[in-house]
Coordinates of C-alpha atoms and ligand atoms in Angstrom, one line a residue:
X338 CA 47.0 120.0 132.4
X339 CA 50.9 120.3 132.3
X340 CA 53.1 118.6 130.0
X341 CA 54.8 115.8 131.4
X342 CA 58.5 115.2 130.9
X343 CA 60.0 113.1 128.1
X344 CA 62.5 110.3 128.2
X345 CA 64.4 112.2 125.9
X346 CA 64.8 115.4 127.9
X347 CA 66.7 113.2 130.4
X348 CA 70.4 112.9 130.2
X349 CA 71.6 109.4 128.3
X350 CA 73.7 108.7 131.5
X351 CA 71.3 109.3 134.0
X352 CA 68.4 107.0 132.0
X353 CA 71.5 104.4 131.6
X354 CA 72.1 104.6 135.2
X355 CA 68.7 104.1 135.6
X356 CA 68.3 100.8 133.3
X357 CA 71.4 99.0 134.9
X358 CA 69.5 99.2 138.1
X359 CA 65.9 97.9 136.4
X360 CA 64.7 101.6 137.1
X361 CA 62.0 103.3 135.3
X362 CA 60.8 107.0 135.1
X363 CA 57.3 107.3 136.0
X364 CA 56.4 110.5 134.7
X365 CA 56.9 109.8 130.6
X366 CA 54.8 107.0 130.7
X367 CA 52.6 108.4 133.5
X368 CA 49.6 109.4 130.6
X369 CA 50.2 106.1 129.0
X370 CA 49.1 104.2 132.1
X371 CA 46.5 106.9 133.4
X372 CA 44.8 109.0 131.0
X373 CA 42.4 111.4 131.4
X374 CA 38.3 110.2 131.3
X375 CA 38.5 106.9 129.5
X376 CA 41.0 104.0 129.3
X377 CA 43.2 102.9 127.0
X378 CA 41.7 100.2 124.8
X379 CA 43.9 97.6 122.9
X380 CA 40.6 95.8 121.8
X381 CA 39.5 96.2 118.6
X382 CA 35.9 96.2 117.2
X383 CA 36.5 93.0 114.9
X384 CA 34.4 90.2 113.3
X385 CA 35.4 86.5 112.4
X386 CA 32.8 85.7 109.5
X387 CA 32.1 81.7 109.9
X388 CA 32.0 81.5 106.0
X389 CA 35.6 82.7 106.4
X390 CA 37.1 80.7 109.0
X391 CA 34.8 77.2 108.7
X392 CA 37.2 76.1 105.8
X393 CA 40.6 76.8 107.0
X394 CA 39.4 74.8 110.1
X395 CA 38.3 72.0 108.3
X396 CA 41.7 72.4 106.1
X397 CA 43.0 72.3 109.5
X398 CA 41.4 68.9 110.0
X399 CA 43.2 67.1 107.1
X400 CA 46.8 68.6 108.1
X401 CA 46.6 67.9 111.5
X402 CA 45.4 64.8 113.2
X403 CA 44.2 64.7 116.8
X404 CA 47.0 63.0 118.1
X405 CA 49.1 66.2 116.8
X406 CA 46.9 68.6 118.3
X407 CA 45.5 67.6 121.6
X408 CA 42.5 70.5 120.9
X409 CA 42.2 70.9 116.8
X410 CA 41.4 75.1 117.3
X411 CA 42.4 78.3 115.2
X412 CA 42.3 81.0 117.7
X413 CA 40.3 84.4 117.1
X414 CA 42.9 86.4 118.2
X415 CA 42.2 90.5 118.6
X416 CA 45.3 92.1 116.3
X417 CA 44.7 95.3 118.7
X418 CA 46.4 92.7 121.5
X419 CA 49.3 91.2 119.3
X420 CA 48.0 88.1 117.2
X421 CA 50.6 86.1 119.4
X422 CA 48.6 86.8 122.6
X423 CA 45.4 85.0 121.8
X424 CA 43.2 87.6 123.5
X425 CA 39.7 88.7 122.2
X426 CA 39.7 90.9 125.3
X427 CA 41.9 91.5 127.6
X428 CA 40.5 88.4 129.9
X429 CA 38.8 86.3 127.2
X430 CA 40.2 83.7 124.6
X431 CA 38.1 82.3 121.6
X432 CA 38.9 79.5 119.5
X433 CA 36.8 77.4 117.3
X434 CA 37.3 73.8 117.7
X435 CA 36.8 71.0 115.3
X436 CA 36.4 67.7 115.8
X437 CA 35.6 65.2 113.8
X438 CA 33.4 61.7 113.4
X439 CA 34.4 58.9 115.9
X440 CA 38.0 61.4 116.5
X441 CA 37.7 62.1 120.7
X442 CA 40.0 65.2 122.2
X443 CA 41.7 63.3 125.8
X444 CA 40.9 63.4 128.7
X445 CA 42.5 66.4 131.1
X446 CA 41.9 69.5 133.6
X447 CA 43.8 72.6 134.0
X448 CA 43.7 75.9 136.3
X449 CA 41.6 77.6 132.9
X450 CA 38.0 78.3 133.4
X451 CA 35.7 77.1 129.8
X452 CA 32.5 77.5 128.4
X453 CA 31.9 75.9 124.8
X454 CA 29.0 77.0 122.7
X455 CA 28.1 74.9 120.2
X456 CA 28.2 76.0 116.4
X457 CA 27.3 73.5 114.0
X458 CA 27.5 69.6 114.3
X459 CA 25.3 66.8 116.0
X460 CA 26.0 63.7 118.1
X461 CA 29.3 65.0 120.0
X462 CA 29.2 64.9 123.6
X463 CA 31.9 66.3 126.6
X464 CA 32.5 64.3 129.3
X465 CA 32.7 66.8 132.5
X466 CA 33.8 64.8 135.9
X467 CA 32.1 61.7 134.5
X468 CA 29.1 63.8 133.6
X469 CA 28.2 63.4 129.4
X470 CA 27.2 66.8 128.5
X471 CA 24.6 66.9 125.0
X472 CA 26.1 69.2 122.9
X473 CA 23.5 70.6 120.6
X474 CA 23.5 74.3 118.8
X475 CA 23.6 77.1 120.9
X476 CA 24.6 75.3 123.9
X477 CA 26.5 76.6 126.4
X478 CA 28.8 73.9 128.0
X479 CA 30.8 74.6 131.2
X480 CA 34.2 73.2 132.0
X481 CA 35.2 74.9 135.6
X482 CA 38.9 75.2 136.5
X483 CA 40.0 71.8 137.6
X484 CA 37.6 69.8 136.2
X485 CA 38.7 66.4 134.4
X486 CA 36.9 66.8 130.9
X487 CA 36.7 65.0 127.2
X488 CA 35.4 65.6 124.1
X489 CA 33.8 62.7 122.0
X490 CA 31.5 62.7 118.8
X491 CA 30.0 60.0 117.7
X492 CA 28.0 61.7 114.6
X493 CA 28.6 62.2 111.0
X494 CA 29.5 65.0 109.4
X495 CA 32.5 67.9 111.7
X496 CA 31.3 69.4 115.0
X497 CA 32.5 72.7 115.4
X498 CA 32.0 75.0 118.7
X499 CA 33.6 78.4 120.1
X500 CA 35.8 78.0 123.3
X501 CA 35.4 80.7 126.0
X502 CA 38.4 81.2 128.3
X503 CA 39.7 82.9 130.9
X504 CA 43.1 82.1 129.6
X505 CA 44.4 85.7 129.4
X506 CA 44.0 86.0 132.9
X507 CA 44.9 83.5 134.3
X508 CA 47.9 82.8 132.0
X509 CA 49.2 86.5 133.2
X510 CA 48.5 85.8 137.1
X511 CA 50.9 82.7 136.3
X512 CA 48.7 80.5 137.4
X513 CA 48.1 78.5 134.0
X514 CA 48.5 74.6 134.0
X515 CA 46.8 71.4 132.9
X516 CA 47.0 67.7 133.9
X517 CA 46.8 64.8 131.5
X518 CA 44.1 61.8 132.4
X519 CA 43.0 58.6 131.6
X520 CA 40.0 58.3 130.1
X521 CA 36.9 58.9 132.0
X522 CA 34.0 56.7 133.1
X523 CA 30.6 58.0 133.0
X524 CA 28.5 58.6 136.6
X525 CA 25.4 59.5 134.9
X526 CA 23.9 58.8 131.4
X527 CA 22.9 62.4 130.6
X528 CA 24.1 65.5 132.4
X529 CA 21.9 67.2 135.5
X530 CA 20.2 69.8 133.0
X531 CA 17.8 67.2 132.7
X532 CA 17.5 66.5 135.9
X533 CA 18.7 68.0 139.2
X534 CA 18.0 71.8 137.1
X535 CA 15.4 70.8 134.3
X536 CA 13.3 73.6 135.2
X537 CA 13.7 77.0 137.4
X538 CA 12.2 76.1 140.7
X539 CA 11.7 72.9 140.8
X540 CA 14.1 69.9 142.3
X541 CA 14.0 66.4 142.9
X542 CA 12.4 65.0 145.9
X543 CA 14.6 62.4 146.1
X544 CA 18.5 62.0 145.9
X545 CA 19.2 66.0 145.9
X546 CA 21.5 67.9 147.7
X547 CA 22.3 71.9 148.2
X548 CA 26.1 72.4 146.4
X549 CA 28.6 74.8 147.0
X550 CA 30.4 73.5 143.4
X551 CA 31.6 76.2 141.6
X552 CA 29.5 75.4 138.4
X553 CA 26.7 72.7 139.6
X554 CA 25.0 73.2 135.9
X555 CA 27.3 72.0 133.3
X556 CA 25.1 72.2 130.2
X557 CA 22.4 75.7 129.5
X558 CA 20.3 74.2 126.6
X559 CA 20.1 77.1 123.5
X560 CA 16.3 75.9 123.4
X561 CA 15.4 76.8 127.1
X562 CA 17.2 79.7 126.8
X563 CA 15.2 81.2 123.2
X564 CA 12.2 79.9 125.1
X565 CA 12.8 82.2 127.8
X566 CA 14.0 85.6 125.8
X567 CA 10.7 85.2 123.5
X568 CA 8.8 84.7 126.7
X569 CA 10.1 87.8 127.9
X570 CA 9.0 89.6 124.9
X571 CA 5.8 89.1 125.2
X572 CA 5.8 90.7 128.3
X573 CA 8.4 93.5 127.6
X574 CA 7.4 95.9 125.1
X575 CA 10.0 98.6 124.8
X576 CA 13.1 97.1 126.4
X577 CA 16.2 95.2 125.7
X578 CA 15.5 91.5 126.1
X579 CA 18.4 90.4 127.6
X580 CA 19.4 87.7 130.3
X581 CA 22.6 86.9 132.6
X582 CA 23.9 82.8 132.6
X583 CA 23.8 82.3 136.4
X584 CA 24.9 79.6 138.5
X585 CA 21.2 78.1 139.7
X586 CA 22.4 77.6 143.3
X587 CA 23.7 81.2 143.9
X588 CA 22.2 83.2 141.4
X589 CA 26.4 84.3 140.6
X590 CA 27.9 84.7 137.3
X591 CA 29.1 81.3 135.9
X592 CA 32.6 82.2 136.6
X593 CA 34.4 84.8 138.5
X594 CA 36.4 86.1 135.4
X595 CA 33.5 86.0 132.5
X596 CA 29.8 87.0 132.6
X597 CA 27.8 84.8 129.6
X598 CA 24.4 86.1 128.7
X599 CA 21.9 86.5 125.6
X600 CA 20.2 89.2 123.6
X601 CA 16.9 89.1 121.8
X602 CA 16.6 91.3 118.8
X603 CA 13.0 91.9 117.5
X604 CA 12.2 91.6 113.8
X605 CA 14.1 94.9 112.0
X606 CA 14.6 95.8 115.9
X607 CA 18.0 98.5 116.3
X608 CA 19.1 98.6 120.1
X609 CA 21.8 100.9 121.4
X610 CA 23.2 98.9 124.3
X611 CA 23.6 100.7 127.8
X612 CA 27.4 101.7 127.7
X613 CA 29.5 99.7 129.6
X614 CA 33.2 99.6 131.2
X615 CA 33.8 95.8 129.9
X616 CA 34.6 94.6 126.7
X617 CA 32.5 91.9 125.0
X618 CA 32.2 89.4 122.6
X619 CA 28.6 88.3 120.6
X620 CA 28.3 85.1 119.1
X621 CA 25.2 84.9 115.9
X622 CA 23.2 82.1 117.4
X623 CA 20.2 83.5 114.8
X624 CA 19.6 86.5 112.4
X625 CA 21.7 89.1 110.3
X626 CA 22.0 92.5 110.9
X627 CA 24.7 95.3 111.3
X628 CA 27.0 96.5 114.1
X629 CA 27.8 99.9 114.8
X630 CA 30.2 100.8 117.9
X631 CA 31.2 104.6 118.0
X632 CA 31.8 106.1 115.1
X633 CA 33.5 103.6 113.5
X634 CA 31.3 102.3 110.1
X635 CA 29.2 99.8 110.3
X636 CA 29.6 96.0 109.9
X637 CA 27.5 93.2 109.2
X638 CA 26.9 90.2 110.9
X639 CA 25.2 86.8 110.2
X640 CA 24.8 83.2 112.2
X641 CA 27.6 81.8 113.4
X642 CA 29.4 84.9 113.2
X643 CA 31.5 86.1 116.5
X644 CA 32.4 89.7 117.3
X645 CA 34.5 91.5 119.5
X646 CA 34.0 95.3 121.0
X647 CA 36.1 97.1 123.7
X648 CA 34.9 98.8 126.8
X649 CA 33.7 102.0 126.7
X650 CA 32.0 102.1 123.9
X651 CA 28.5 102.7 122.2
X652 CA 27.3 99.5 120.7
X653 CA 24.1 99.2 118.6
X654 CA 23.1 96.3 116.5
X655 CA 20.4 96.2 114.4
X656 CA 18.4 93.1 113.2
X657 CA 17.8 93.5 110.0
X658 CA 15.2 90.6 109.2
X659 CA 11.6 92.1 108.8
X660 CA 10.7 88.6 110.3
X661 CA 12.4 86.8 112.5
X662 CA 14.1 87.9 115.4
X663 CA 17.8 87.9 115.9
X664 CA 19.8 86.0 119.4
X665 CA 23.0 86.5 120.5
X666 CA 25.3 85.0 123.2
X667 CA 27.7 86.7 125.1
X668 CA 30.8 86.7 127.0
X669 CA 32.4 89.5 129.1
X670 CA 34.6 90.6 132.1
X671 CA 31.4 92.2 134.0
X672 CA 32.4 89.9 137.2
X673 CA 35.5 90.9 137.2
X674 CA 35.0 94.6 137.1
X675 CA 32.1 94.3 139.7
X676 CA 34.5 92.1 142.1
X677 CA 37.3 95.2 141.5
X678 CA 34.8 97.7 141.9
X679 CA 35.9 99.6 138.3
X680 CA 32.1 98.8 136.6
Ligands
LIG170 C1 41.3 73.5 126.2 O1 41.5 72.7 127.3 C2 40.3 73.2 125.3 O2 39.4 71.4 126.5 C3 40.1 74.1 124.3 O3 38.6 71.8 124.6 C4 40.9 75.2 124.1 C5 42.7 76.6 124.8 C6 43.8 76.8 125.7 C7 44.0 76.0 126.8 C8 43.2 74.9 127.0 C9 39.4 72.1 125.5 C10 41.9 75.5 125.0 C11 42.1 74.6 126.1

């Protein structure tokens, strides 16, 4: 392994003569870019406590009124990116959004690809292509790139949910734009999670059609989901009880740029998670426990909570309730890094 050459041992003339023609040396930046065995990682094992952030957002929603806002959200962003860049990971955004009683967010689409996972709040619902999606705790609700889609609550009290987009991506492929709407008319009176997919393997005989849309599911219910990881448990003794989000027509990932997916943690349960190129980010649904990702010390967790760890990395979380299990959701770049062939 030779020492590569520096910037500095280069004559000021020659790198000047370089810079007016928007030339740059590989070589001094050559480890920077390539290093040896494992990547550089700008993402930074960090947790946003709910008890911290819930009332600077609702502070947020007596300074700020809708109209000034367009989407009322404080962005978790990763310092290890730049705070300005509103990455959690190198592809994913978070925010939390608040919204509150009989306040709706208007109507538009953009190039973006959104989930929402519902925090704490009841009677809000988003309007996807004319289709009202429920949003109840733990949800997961998918707004596809180019999809028209409004957010409305009609209950009492603040709704409060974490966005999950591609942003980052898509922002630095250039390709980042919206479109403002009218308001939207519903086509249906509740969205196709109760119908078209109510339950795996089973469809309408009537009325039902095969679709080649990106995202033909629009709302994963938290309940079905916890249904299905304690189901699993029963029948699992001894292994992670995890599950991918898949599109129920193709069996893909829910987008091309973020992989969503759950955990199970037994009662007092401590799982060291395969190791894994991607970064990821873990949203409470249930339970308290701790994180631990290399050697770094150990952090705790509770509901509501949402953490961030880079690629690379050896993640374990332990649940430390002696009764009740603990359940995650999940967000990472696993398509991505299948589709580019670097997982
Ligand atoms: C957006 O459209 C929403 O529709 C939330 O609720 C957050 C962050 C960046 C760009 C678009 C929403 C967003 C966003």
């Amino acid at each position: 392994m030779t020492q590569l050459g520096t910037l500095e041992e280069l004559p000021q003339d020659y790198r000047d003569a370089l810079t007016q023609l928007n030339l740059v040396p590989l070589w001094p930046s050559m480890r920077a870019v390539l290093p040896y065995n494992v990547p550089t990682r700008k993402t930074q094992t960090l947790t946003w406590h709910y008890e911290d952030v819930r009332p600077l957002l609702l502070q947020a929603g007596d300074l700020t009124p809708m109209e000034k806002a367009e989407r009322r959200v404080l962005v978790l962003a990763n310092p290890g990116h730049g705070l300005e860049n509103m990455q959690a990971t190198p592809g994913i955004y978070l925010g939390l959004q608040l919204i509150l009683p009989n306040e709706t967010a208007p109507n538009h689409r953009h190039t973006p690809n959104a989930v929402r996972i519902i925090i704490e709040g009841e009677g809000a619902y988003t309007t996807v292509n004319g289709e009202p999606c429920r949003m109840e705790r733990g949800d997961l609700i998918l707004t596809p790139s180019g999809l028209w889609h409004e957010h409305h609550h009609k209950g009492e009290g603040p709704i409060v949910w974490l966005d999950v987009l591609d942003l980052p991506l898509i922002y630095q492929l250039e390709g980042s734009w919206a479109i403002e709407g009218q308001p939207q008319n519903h086509t249906m009176s509740k969205d196709k999670s109760f119908s078209e997919y109510s339950a795996c393997g089973i469809v309408p005989n009537i009325n039902f059609e095969r679709t080649q849309q990106k995202a033909p599911m629009l709302r994963y219910p938290w309940q079905k989901t916890r249904q299905c990881l304690l189901a699993m448990a029963e029948h699992l003794s001894d292994t992670l009880i995890r599950i991918n989000y898949v599109n129920p027509e193709n069996g893909q990932s829910l987008f091309p740029s973020i992989g969503f997916g759950a955990i199970m943690l037994l009662p007092g349960e401590s799982v060291t998670l395969p190791k894994r190129t991607t970064a990821c980010v873990f949203h409470v649904v249930e339970g308290h426990g701790q994180l631990r990702v290399d050697t770094l010390e150990s952090q705790p967790w509770q509901e509501k909570d949402t953490f961030s760890t880079p690629g690379y990395s050896d993640i374990t979380l332990t649940n430390q309730d002696p009764l009740q299990p603990a359940f995650f959701i999940t967000a990472d770049e696993e398509p991505l890094h299948t589709y580019l062939g670097i997982y």
